[in-house]
PDB file of C-alpha atoms and ligand atoms in Angstrom:
ATOM      1  CA  MET H 228     -93.657  -9.960 -86.489  1.00  0.00           C
ATOM      2  CA  SER H 229     -93.655  -6.755 -87.496  1.00  0.00           C
ATOM      3  CA  SER H 230     -94.101  -5.938 -91.140  1.00  0.00           C
ATOM      4  CA  ALA H 231     -91.390  -3.117 -90.592  1.00  0.00           C
ATOM      5  CA  ASN H 232     -88.937  -5.746 -89.859  1.00  0.00           C
ATOM      6  CA  PRO H 233     -86.634  -5.936 -92.714  1.00  0.00           C
ATOM      7  CA  ALA H 234     -85.911  -9.588 -92.108  1.00  0.00           C
ATOM      8  CA  SER H 235     -89.348 -10.114 -91.679  1.00  0.00           C
ATOM      9  CA  HIS H 236     -89.409 -13.577 -94.023  1.00  0.00           C
ATOM     10  CA  ILE H 237     -86.702 -15.032 -91.661  1.00  0.00           C
ATOM     11  CA  GLY H 238     -88.359 -17.880 -90.395  1.00  0.00           C
ATOM     12  CA  GLY H 239     -91.713 -16.821 -91.377  1.00  0.00           C
ATOM     13  CA  GLY H 240     -93.790 -19.743 -91.859  1.00  0.00           C
ATOM     14  CA  GLY H 241     -90.550 -22.315 -91.588  1.00  0.00           C
ATOM     15  CA  PRO H 242     -90.261 -24.685 -89.245  1.00  0.00           C
ATOM     16  CA  ASN H 243     -90.333 -25.055 -85.474  1.00  0.00           C
ATOM     17  CA  SER H 244     -88.465 -26.882 -83.442  1.00  0.00           C
ATOM     18  CA  GLY H 245     -89.621 -30.535 -83.343  1.00  0.00           C
ATOM     19  CA  ASP H 246     -90.771 -30.501 -87.038  1.00  0.00           C
ATOM     20  CA  LEU H 247     -89.284 -32.609 -89.651  1.00  0.00           C
ATOM     21  CA  PRO H 248     -86.778 -29.942 -91.588  1.00  0.00           C
ATOM     22  CA  GLU H 249     -88.485 -28.757 -94.938  1.00  0.00           C
ATOM     23  CA  HIS H 250     -85.158 -28.508 -96.720  1.00  0.00           C
ATOM     24  CA  VAL H 251     -81.779 -30.463 -95.781  1.00  0.00           C
ATOM     25  CA  ALA H 252     -78.567 -29.519 -97.564  1.00  0.00           C
ATOM     26  CA  ILE H 253     -75.411 -31.655 -96.998  1.00  0.00           C
ATOM     27  CA  ILE H 254     -71.860 -30.867 -97.454  1.00  0.00           C
ATOM     28  CA  MET H 255     -70.528 -34.499 -98.382  1.00  0.00           C
ATOM     29  CA  ASP H 256     -66.966 -34.181 -97.405  1.00  0.00           C
ATOM     30  CA  GLY H 257     -64.491 -37.177 -96.477  1.00  0.00           C
ATOM     31  CA  ASN H 258     -64.022 -38.987-100.022  1.00  0.00           C
ATOM     32  CA  GLY H 259     -60.399 -38.486-100.274  1.00  0.00           C
ATOM     33  CA  ARG H 260     -59.687 -39.591 -96.810  1.00  0.00           C
ATOM     34  CA  TRP H 261     -62.122 -42.417 -96.888  1.00  0.00           C
ATOM     35  CA  ALA H 262     -60.031 -43.751 -99.910  1.00  0.00           C
ATOM     36  CA  SER H 263     -56.830 -42.891 -98.436  1.00  0.00           C
ATOM     37  CA  ALA H 264     -57.314 -44.668 -95.271  1.00  0.00           C
ATOM     38  CA  ARG H 265     -57.751 -47.670 -97.769  1.00  0.00           C
ATOM     39  CA  GLY H 266     -54.948 -47.223 -99.653  1.00  0.00           C
ATOM     40  CA  LEU H 267     -56.993 -46.541-102.762  1.00  0.00           C
ATOM     41  CA  PRO H 268     -56.961 -43.619-104.939  1.00  0.00           C
ATOM     42  CA  ARG H 269     -58.974 -40.640-104.301  1.00  0.00           C
ATOM     43  CA  SER H 270     -61.111 -41.405-107.380  1.00  0.00           C
ATOM     44  CA  VAL H 271     -62.748 -44.407-105.629  1.00  0.00           C
ATOM     45  CA  GLY H 272     -63.858 -42.481-102.621  1.00  0.00           C
ATOM     46  CA  HIS H 273     -65.591 -40.379-105.119  1.00  0.00           C
ATOM     47  CA  GLU H 274     -67.380 -43.354-106.730  1.00  0.00           C
ATOM     48  CA  ARG H 275     -68.340 -44.771-103.363  1.00  0.00           C
ATOM     49  CA  GLY H 276     -69.409 -41.226-102.467  1.00  0.00           C
ATOM     50  CA  VAL H 277     -72.100 -41.667-105.433  1.00  0.00           C
ATOM     51  CA  GLU H 278     -73.191 -44.890-103.904  1.00  0.00           C
ATOM     52  CA  ALA H 279     -73.662 -43.035-100.601  1.00  0.00           C
ATOM     53  CA  LEU H 280     -75.620 -39.897-102.426  1.00  0.00           C
ATOM     54  CA  ARG H 281     -78.161 -42.672-103.960  1.00  0.00           C
ATOM     55  CA  LYS H 282     -78.683 -43.978-100.714  1.00  0.00           C
ATOM     56  CA  THR H 283     -79.300 -40.975 -98.795  1.00  0.00           C
ATOM     57  CA  VAL H 284     -81.868 -39.477-101.613  1.00  0.00           C
ATOM     58  CA  LYS H 285     -83.675 -42.921-100.930  1.00  0.00           C
ATOM     59  CA  SER H 286     -83.662 -42.325 -97.051  1.00  0.00           C
ATOM     60  CA  ALA H 287     -84.360 -38.550 -97.718  1.00  0.00           C
ATOM     61  CA  GLN H 288     -87.468 -39.358 -99.682  1.00  0.00           C
ATOM     62  CA  GLN H 289     -88.617 -42.223 -97.082  1.00  0.00           C
ATOM     63  CA  ILE H 290     -88.399 -39.996 -94.075  1.00  0.00           C
ATOM     64  CA  GLY H 291     -90.632 -37.906 -96.017  1.00  0.00           C
ATOM     65  CA  LEU H 292     -88.286 -34.617 -96.738  1.00  0.00           C
ATOM     66  CA  SER H 293     -89.285 -32.436 -99.628  1.00  0.00           C
ATOM     67  CA  HIS H 294     -86.159 -30.756-100.378  1.00  0.00           C
ATOM     68  CA  LEU H 295     -82.611 -32.165-100.294  1.00  0.00           C
ATOM     69  CA  THR H 296     -79.382 -30.051-101.366  1.00  0.00           C
ATOM     70  CA  VAL H 297     -76.024 -31.754-101.954  1.00  0.00           C
ATOM     71  CA  PHE H 298     -72.559 -30.127-102.188  1.00  0.00           C
ATOM     72  CA  SER H 299     -70.800 -32.086-105.181  1.00  0.00           C
ATOM     73  CA  PHE H 300     -68.123 -29.818-106.798  1.00  0.00           C
ATOM     74  CA  SER H 301     -67.191 -26.275-105.405  1.00  0.00           C
ATOM     75  CA  THR H 302     -65.916 -23.102-107.289  1.00  0.00           C
ATOM     76  CA  GLU H 303     -62.795 -24.115-105.284  1.00  0.00           C
ATOM     77  CA  ASN H 304     -62.558 -27.598-106.337  1.00  0.00           C
ATOM     78  CA  TRP H 305     -61.038 -26.671-109.510  1.00  0.00           C
ATOM     79  CA  ARG H 306     -57.672 -25.899-107.483  1.00  0.00           C
ATOM     80  CA  ARG H 307     -57.701 -30.226-107.528  1.00  0.00           C
ATOM     81  CA  PRO H 308     -55.285 -32.043-110.003  1.00  0.00           C
ATOM     82  CA  VAL H 309     -57.051 -32.038-113.506  1.00  0.00           C
ATOM     83  CA  ALA H 310     -57.474 -35.624-113.420  1.00  0.00           C
ATOM     84  CA  GLU H 311     -59.565 -35.368-110.183  1.00  0.00           C
ATOM     85  CA  VAL H 312     -61.657 -32.655-111.660  1.00  0.00           C
ATOM     86  CA  ASN H 313     -62.267 -34.575-114.757  1.00  0.00           C
ATOM     87  CA  ALA H 314     -63.470 -37.733-112.592  1.00  0.00           C
ATOM     88  CA  LEU H 315     -65.754 -35.698-110.829  1.00  0.00           C
ATOM     89  CA  PHE H 316     -67.140 -34.487-113.983  1.00  0.00           C
ATOM     90  CA  GLY H 317     -67.202 -38.214-115.205  1.00  0.00           C
ATOM     91  CA  LEU H 318     -69.303 -39.127-111.972  1.00  0.00           C
ATOM     92  CA  LEU H 319     -71.944 -36.386-112.457  1.00  0.00           C
ATOM     93  CA  LYS H 320     -72.539 -37.747-115.891  1.00  0.00           C
ATOM     94  CA  ALA H 321     -72.646 -41.136-115.166  1.00  0.00           C
ATOM     95  CA  TYR H 322     -74.859 -40.466-112.187  1.00  0.00           C
ATOM     96  CA  VAL H 323     -77.300 -38.230-114.229  1.00  0.00           C
ATOM     97  CA  LYS H 324     -77.287 -40.919-117.228  1.00  0.00           C
ATOM     98  CA  ARG H 325     -77.948 -43.890-114.706  1.00  0.00           C
ATOM     99  CA  ASP H 326     -80.194 -42.208-112.322  1.00  0.00           C
ATOM    100  CA  LEU H 327     -82.352 -39.662-114.321  1.00  0.00           C
ATOM    101  CA  SER H 328     -85.213 -41.814-115.936  1.00  0.00           C
ATOM    102  CA  ARG H 329     -85.845 -43.677-112.178  1.00  0.00           C
ATOM    103  CA  LEU H 330     -85.694 -40.174-110.432  1.00  0.00           C
ATOM    104  CA  HIS H 331     -88.337 -38.835-112.970  1.00  0.00           C
ATOM    105  CA  GLU H 332     -90.462 -41.577-112.496  1.00  0.00           C
ATOM    106  CA  GLU H 333     -90.304 -40.908-108.588  1.00  0.00           C
ATOM    107  CA  GLY H 334     -91.587 -37.327-109.400  1.00  0.00           C
ATOM    108  CA  VAL H 335     -88.342 -35.970-108.267  1.00  0.00           C
ATOM    109  CA  ARG H 336     -87.409 -32.805-109.635  1.00  0.00           C
ATOM    110  CA  VAL H 337     -83.783 -32.312-110.337  1.00  0.00           C
ATOM    111  CA  ARG H 338     -82.231 -28.472-110.277  1.00  0.00           C
ATOM    112  CA  VAL H 339     -78.213 -27.947-110.480  1.00  0.00           C
ATOM    113  CA  LEU H 340     -76.835 -24.981-108.444  1.00  0.00           C
ATOM    114  CA  GLY H 341     -73.782 -23.476-109.470  1.00  0.00           C
ATOM    115  CA  THR H 342     -72.546 -21.590-112.737  1.00  0.00           C
ATOM    116  CA  ARG H 343     -72.201 -23.293-115.891  1.00  0.00           C
ATOM    117  CA  LYS H 344     -69.275 -21.241-116.695  1.00  0.00           C
ATOM    118  CA  GLY H 345     -65.956 -23.444-117.363  1.00  0.00           C
ATOM    119  CA  LEU H 346     -67.815 -26.720-117.523  1.00  0.00           C
ATOM    120  CA  PRO H 347     -67.346 -29.069-120.236  1.00  0.00           C
ATOM    121  CA  GLN H 348     -70.284 -28.902-122.957  1.00  0.00           C
ATOM    122  CA  ASP H 349     -71.408 -32.476-122.459  1.00  0.00           C
ATOM    123  CA  VAL H 350     -72.023 -31.873-118.837  1.00  0.00           C
ATOM    124  CA  SER H 351     -73.672 -28.529-119.154  1.00  0.00           C
ATOM    125  CA  ASP H 352     -75.964 -30.320-121.949  1.00  0.00           C
ATOM    126  CA  LEU H 353     -76.559 -33.457-119.586  1.00  0.00           C
ATOM    127  CA  VAL H 354     -77.481 -30.946-116.424  1.00  0.00           C
ATOM    128  CA  LYS H 355     -80.002 -29.221-119.025  1.00  0.00           C
ATOM    129  CA  ARG H 356     -81.741 -31.958-119.802  1.00  0.00           C
ATOM    130  CA  ALA H 357     -81.637 -33.537-116.348  1.00  0.00           C
ATOM    131  CA  GLU H 358     -83.751 -30.019-115.285  1.00  0.00           C
ATOM    132  CA  GLU H 359     -86.039 -29.741-118.217  1.00  0.00           C
ATOM    133  CA  THR H 360     -87.114 -33.516-118.028  1.00  0.00           C
ATOM    134  CA  THR H 361     -87.954 -32.973-114.859  1.00  0.00           C
ATOM    135  CA  GLU H 362     -89.363 -29.293-114.320  1.00  0.00           C
ATOM    136  CA  ALA H 363     -92.790 -30.230-113.653  1.00  0.00           C
ATOM    137  CA  ASN H 364     -92.213 -32.898-110.753  1.00  0.00           C
ATOM    138  CA  ASP H 365     -93.083 -32.167-107.317  1.00  0.00           C
ATOM    139  CA  LYS H 366     -93.055 -34.929-105.263  1.00  0.00           C
ATOM    140  CA  PHE H 367     -89.414 -34.039-104.190  1.00  0.00           C
ATOM    141  CA  THR H 368     -86.359 -31.416-105.094  1.00  0.00           C
ATOM    142  CA  LEU H 369     -83.051 -32.677-105.192  1.00  0.00           C
ATOM    143  CA  CYS H 370     -80.766 -29.664-105.673  1.00  0.00           C
ATOM    144  CA  ILE H 371     -76.907 -30.584-106.887  1.00  0.00           C
ATOM    145  CA  ALA H 372     -74.940 -27.812-106.112  1.00  0.00           C
ATOM    146  CA  PHE H 373     -72.135 -28.577-108.986  1.00  0.00           C
ATOM    147  CA  ASN H 374     -69.299 -25.725-110.000  1.00  0.00           C
ATOM    148  CA  TYR H 375     -71.282 -23.997-107.123  1.00  0.00           C
ATOM    149  CA  GLY H 376     -69.830 -21.357-104.790  1.00  0.00           C
ATOM    150  CA  GLY H 377     -71.863 -18.947-102.544  1.00  0.00           C
ATOM    151  CA  ARG H 378     -69.743 -16.131-103.235  1.00  0.00           C
ATOM    152  CA  GLU H 379     -70.020 -16.600-107.361  1.00  0.00           C
ATOM    153  CA  GLU H 380     -74.073 -17.141-106.992  1.00  0.00           C
ATOM    154  CA  ILE H 381     -74.470 -13.767-104.951  1.00  0.00           C
ATOM    155  CA  LEU H 382     -72.364 -12.096-107.949  1.00  0.00           C
ATOM    156  CA  ARG H 383     -74.260 -13.264-110.285  1.00  0.00           C
ATOM    157  CA  ALA H 384     -77.448 -12.207-108.690  1.00  0.00           C
ATOM    158  CA  ALA H 385     -75.958  -9.063-108.457  1.00  0.00           C
ATOM    159  CA  GLN H 386     -74.798  -8.636-111.557  1.00  0.00           C
ATOM    160  CA  ALA H 387     -78.250 -10.034-112.979  1.00  0.00           C
ATOM    161  CA  MET H 388     -80.297  -7.411-110.758  1.00  0.00           C
ATOM    162  CA  THR H 389     -77.963  -4.506-112.434  1.00  0.00           C
ATOM    163  CA  ALA H 390     -78.551  -5.583-115.816  1.00  0.00           C
ATOM    164  CA  ALA H 391     -82.114  -5.217-114.893  1.00  0.00           C
ATOM    165  CA  ALA H 392     -81.791  -1.896-113.422  1.00  0.00           C
ATOM    166  CA  ILE H 393     -79.822  -0.717-116.439  1.00  0.00           C
ATOM    167  CA  LYS H 394     -82.715  -1.461-118.853  1.00  0.00           C
ATOM    168  CA  GLY H 395     -85.063   0.214-116.482  1.00  0.00           C
ATOM    169  CA  GLU H 396     -86.827  -2.891-115.329  1.00  0.00           C
ATOM    170  CA  ILE H 397     -86.153  -2.507-111.546  1.00  0.00           C
ATOM    171  CA  SER H 398     -84.932   0.497-109.659  1.00  0.00           C
ATOM    172  CA  ALA H 399     -82.748   0.780-106.401  1.00  0.00           C
ATOM    173  CA  ASP H 400     -85.854   0.808-104.205  1.00  0.00           C
ATOM    174  CA  ASP H 401     -86.826  -2.856-105.538  1.00  0.00           C
ATOM    175  CA  ILE H 402     -83.780  -4.472-104.171  1.00  0.00           C
ATOM    176  CA  SER H 403     -84.786  -6.378-101.400  1.00  0.00           C
ATOM    177  CA  GLU H 404     -83.918  -9.587 -99.361  1.00  0.00           C
ATOM    178  CA  ASP H 405     -86.951 -11.447-101.081  1.00  0.00           C
ATOM    179  CA  SER H 406     -86.298  -9.973-104.691  1.00  0.00           C
ATOM    180  CA  PHE H 407     -82.563 -10.500-104.284  1.00  0.00           C
ATOM    181  CA  ALA H 408     -83.033 -14.143-103.618  1.00  0.00           C
ATOM    182  CA  SER H 409     -85.194 -14.419-106.656  1.00  0.00           C
ATOM    183  CA  TYR H 410     -82.145 -13.843-108.867  1.00  0.00           C
ATOM    184  CA  LEU H 411     -80.288 -16.747-106.587  1.00  0.00           C
ATOM    185  CA  ASP H 412     -79.817 -20.263-108.095  1.00  0.00           C
ATOM    186  CA  THR H 413     -82.381 -21.470-105.212  1.00  0.00           C
ATOM    187  CA  ALA H 414     -85.257 -19.103-106.609  1.00  0.00           C
ATOM    188  CA  GLY H 415     -88.464 -20.381-105.176  1.00  0.00           C
ATOM    189  CA  LEU H 416     -87.029 -22.773-102.990  1.00  0.00           C
ATOM    190  CA  PRO H 417     -87.155 -22.719 -98.991  1.00  0.00           C
ATOM    191  CA  ASP H 418     -83.813 -21.996 -96.890  1.00  0.00           C
ATOM    192  CA  PRO H 419     -82.534 -24.709 -95.646  1.00  0.00           C
ATOM    193  CA  ASP H 420     -83.224 -25.495 -92.228  1.00  0.00           C
ATOM    194  CA  LEU H 421     -80.453 -27.816 -91.603  1.00  0.00           C
ATOM    195  CA  VAL H 422     -77.026 -28.184 -92.892  1.00  0.00           C
ATOM    196  CA  ILE H 423     -74.907 -31.230 -92.305  1.00  0.00           C
ATOM    197  CA  ARG H 424     -71.572 -31.839 -93.182  1.00  0.00           C
ATOM    198  CA  THR H 425     -69.901 -35.197 -92.786  1.00  0.00           C
ATOM    199  CA  SER H 426     -65.811 -35.705 -92.354  1.00  0.00           C
ATOM    200  CA  GLY H 427     -65.554 -33.954 -88.835  1.00  0.00           C
ATOM    201  CA  GLU H 428     -64.712 -30.491 -90.673  1.00  0.00           C
ATOM    202  CA  SER H 429     -66.346 -27.551 -89.006  1.00  0.00           C
ATOM    203  CA  ARG H 430     -67.034 -25.038 -91.914  1.00  0.00           C
ATOM    204  CA  LEU H 431     -69.439 -24.074 -94.739  1.00  0.00           C
ATOM    205  CA  SER H 432     -66.846 -23.650 -97.812  1.00  0.00           C
ATOM    206  CA  ASN H 433     -68.975 -21.263 -99.721  1.00  0.00           C
ATOM    207  CA  PHE H 434     -71.978 -23.341 -99.266  1.00  0.00           C
ATOM    208  CA  LEU H 435     -75.239 -21.609 -99.611  1.00  0.00           C
ATOM    209  CA  ILE H 436     -73.899 -18.526 -97.336  1.00  0.00           C
ATOM    210  CA  TRP H 437     -76.939 -16.685 -98.268  1.00  0.00           C
ATOM    211  CA  GLN H 438     -79.424 -19.331 -97.801  1.00  0.00           C
ATOM    212  CA  ALA H 439     -78.074 -20.688 -94.818  1.00  0.00           C
ATOM    213  CA  ALA H 440     -78.257 -17.543 -92.654  1.00  0.00           C
ATOM    214  CA  TYR H 441     -80.348 -19.006 -90.248  1.00  0.00           C
ATOM    215  CA  ALA H 442     -79.862 -22.674 -90.856  1.00  0.00           C
ATOM    216  CA  GLU H 443     -79.075 -25.426 -87.909  1.00  0.00           C
ATOM    217  CA  LEU H 444     -75.622 -26.481 -88.694  1.00  0.00           C
ATOM    218  CA  VAL H 445     -74.546 -30.235 -87.619  1.00  0.00           C
ATOM    219  CA  PHE H 446     -71.123 -31.534 -88.181  1.00  0.00           C
ATOM    220  CA  MET H 447     -70.910 -35.224 -87.990  1.00  0.00           C
ATOM    221  CA  ASP H 448     -67.403 -37.630 -87.900  1.00  0.00           C
ATOM    222  CA  VAL H 449     -68.611 -40.075 -90.483  1.00  0.00           C
ATOM    223  CA  LEU H 450     -66.989 -39.748 -94.171  1.00  0.00           C
ATOM    224  CA  TRP H 451     -69.228 -39.142 -96.720  1.00  0.00           C
ATOM    225  CA  PRO H 452     -68.767 -42.701 -98.337  1.00  0.00           C
ATOM    226  CA  ASP H 453     -69.928 -44.099 -95.186  1.00  0.00           C
ATOM    227  CA  PHE H 454     -72.927 -41.872 -94.387  1.00  0.00           C
ATOM    228  CA  ASN H 455     -76.355 -43.568 -94.505  1.00  0.00           C
ATOM    229  CA  GLY H 456     -80.075 -43.441 -93.626  1.00  0.00           C
ATOM    230  CA  ASP H 457     -79.309 -43.657 -89.906  1.00  0.00           C
ATOM    231  CA  HIS H 458     -76.796 -40.625 -90.070  1.00  0.00           C
ATOM    232  CA  LEU H 459     -79.575 -38.727 -91.766  1.00  0.00           C
ATOM    233  CA  SER H 460     -81.986 -39.803 -89.163  1.00  0.00           C
ATOM    234  CA  GLU H 461     -79.472 -38.849 -86.101  1.00  0.00           C
ATOM    235  CA  ALA H 462     -78.928 -35.340 -87.760  1.00  0.00           C
ATOM    236  CA  ILE H 463     -82.820 -34.687 -88.259  1.00  0.00           C
ATOM    237  CA  SER H 464     -83.367 -35.700 -84.724  1.00  0.00           C
ATOM    238  CA  THR H 465     -80.540 -33.233 -83.351  1.00  0.00           C
ATOM    239  CA  PHE H 466     -82.324 -30.718 -85.350  1.00  0.00           C
ATOM    240  CA  ARG H 467     -85.437 -31.408 -84.012  1.00  0.00           C
ATOM    241  CA  GLN H 468     -84.174 -30.901 -80.405  1.00  0.00           C
ATOM    242  CA  ARG H 469     -82.694 -27.354 -81.309  1.00  0.00           C
ATOM    243  CA  GLU H 470     -84.888 -24.487 -80.517  1.00  0.00           C
ATOM    244  CA  ARG H 471     -84.757 -22.287 -83.068  1.00  0.00           C
ATOM    245  CA  ARG H 472     -85.306 -18.518 -82.447  1.00  0.00           C
ATOM    246  CA  PHE H 473     -84.541 -16.313 -85.419  1.00  0.00           C
ATOM    247  CA  GLY H 474     -83.226 -13.407 -83.322  1.00  0.00           C
ATOM    248  CA  GLY H 475     -86.316 -13.661 -81.055  1.00  0.00           C
ATOM    249  CA  VAL H 476     -86.759 -14.615 -77.751  1.00  0.00           C
ATOM    250  CA  THR H 477     -87.541 -18.412 -76.205  1.00  0.00           C
ATOM    251  CA  SER H 478     -91.171 -19.213 -76.500  1.00  0.00           C
ATOM    252  CA  GLY H 479     -93.124 -18.968 -73.529  1.00  0.00           C
ATOM    253  CA  ALA H 480     -90.290 -16.570 -71.808  1.00  0.00           C
ATOM    254  CA  ALA H 481     -91.663 -13.676 -70.069  1.00  0.00           C
TER     255      ALA H 481
HETATM  256  C1  IPE J 678     -65.770 -34.571-100.781  1.00  0.00           C
HETATM  257  O1  IPE J 678     -64.484 -35.324-100.673  1.00  0.00           O
HETATM  258  C2  IPE J 678     -65.683 -34.417-102.366  1.00  0.00           C
HETATM  259  C3  IPE J 678     -65.560 -33.209-103.072  1.00  0.00           C
HETATM  260  C4  IPE J 678     -65.221 -32.153-102.434  1.00  0.00           C
HETATM  261  C5  IPE J 678     -65.559 -32.860-104.535  1.00  0.00           C
HETATM  262  P1  IPE J 678     -63.126 -34.631-100.548  1.00  0.00           P
HETATM  263  O2  IPE J 678     -62.545 -35.146-101.901  1.00  0.00           O
HETATM  264  O3  IPE J 678     -63.224 -33.334-100.100  1.00  0.00           O
HETATM  265  O4  IPE J 678     -62.427 -35.780 -99.497  1.00  0.00           O
HETATM  266  P2  IPE J 678     -61.544 -35.389 -98.287  1.00  0.00           P
HETATM  267  O5  IPE J 678     -61.889 -33.904 -97.618  1.00  0.00           O
HETATM  268  O6  IPE J 678     -60.175 -35.207 -99.445  1.00  0.00           O
HETATM  269  O7  IPE J 678     -61.123 -36.478 -97.518  1.00  0.00           O
HETATM  270  C1  IPE J 679     -66.666 -28.858 -99.856  1.00  0.00           C
HETATM  271  O1  IPE J 679     -65.400 -29.725 -99.412  1.00  0.00           O
HETATM  272  C2  IPE J 679     -67.011 -28.919-101.301  1.00  0.00           C
HETATM  273  C3  IPE J 679     -67.973 -30.305-101.438  1.00  0.00           C
HETATM  274  C4  IPE J 679     -67.888 -31.395-100.458  1.00  0.00           C
HETATM  275  C5  IPE J 679     -68.130 -30.325-102.880  1.00  0.00           C
HETATM  276  P1  IPE J 679     -63.842 -29.367 -99.705  1.00  0.00           P
HETATM  277  O2  IPE J 679     -63.236 -30.463 -99.180  1.00  0.00           O
HETATM  278  O3  IPE J 679     -63.570 -28.892-101.174  1.00  0.00           O
HETATM  279  O4  IPE J 679     -64.056 -27.818 -98.818  1.00  0.00           O
HETATM  280  P2  IPE J 679     -62.437 -27.745 -97.958  1.00  0.00           P
HETATM  281  O5  IPE J 679     -61.605 -27.420 -98.892  1.00  0.00           O
HETATM  282  O6  IPE J 679     -62.224 -28.702 -97.055  1.00  0.00           O
HETATM  283  O7  IPE J 679     -62.909 -26.572 -97.255  1.00  0.00           O
HETATM  284 MG1   MG J 680     -62.879 -32.283 -98.547  1.00  0.00          MG
END
């Protein structure tokens, strides 16, 4: 690729078809429908969703992935009834409290993507603790997108860059795709190669809209609480059959 190419980093060094994805991101959707189908409250679906998350992290480690990002609470999910929002906060706290020491022992680095604005103090304290405790771990990265929206993240990055420019630390010419990405919550992480969404919906719902520019998308009919390692393997094998071209031409084409 020519160095004059403004998007020369897209796909540069990224996995080719056939390789294991370096970074898998999952939109964990369908908890409410899973519960409704059983005549249970939506909160039970969310509880079962946490079990599916535990299993999925384990499977991802066993498969040999290095980065997994999961979408747990979006900036748009504030539109839900307050009791459901509080239940989701409670589940994040319970997950971190119960799993943090084990994840740390396993060498997992935990990162939480999204804004802390609006989060209850105890939730943001716990998030900080999880990130600080595991900061030096490098066997596996688990990113939890919580209070996360792609547009909000991009705006925060733009605000931070503008503030740096006003202070004279950077100039307009310093704003490139790579420097901008370093202001995003995902700074330092590889872009997701594969984005999976469960529950049969075919949309991104404001998830990693910058980072997933060239991700392969796999939509699965399974509701999130029913998701397991076999589904993850199936999505990965679909990914491995895809041909990633990054705007180029089929390899071997004349
Ligand atoms: C995903 O399940 C979890 C969150 C968005 C927090 P949903 O709660 O969206 O479940 P459905 O889509 O209503 O079935
Ligand atoms: C996306 O699911 C957010 C999470 C999975 C956390 P939603 O259920 O909120 O998305 P929409 O409303 O169907 O687009
Ligand atoms: Mg949903």
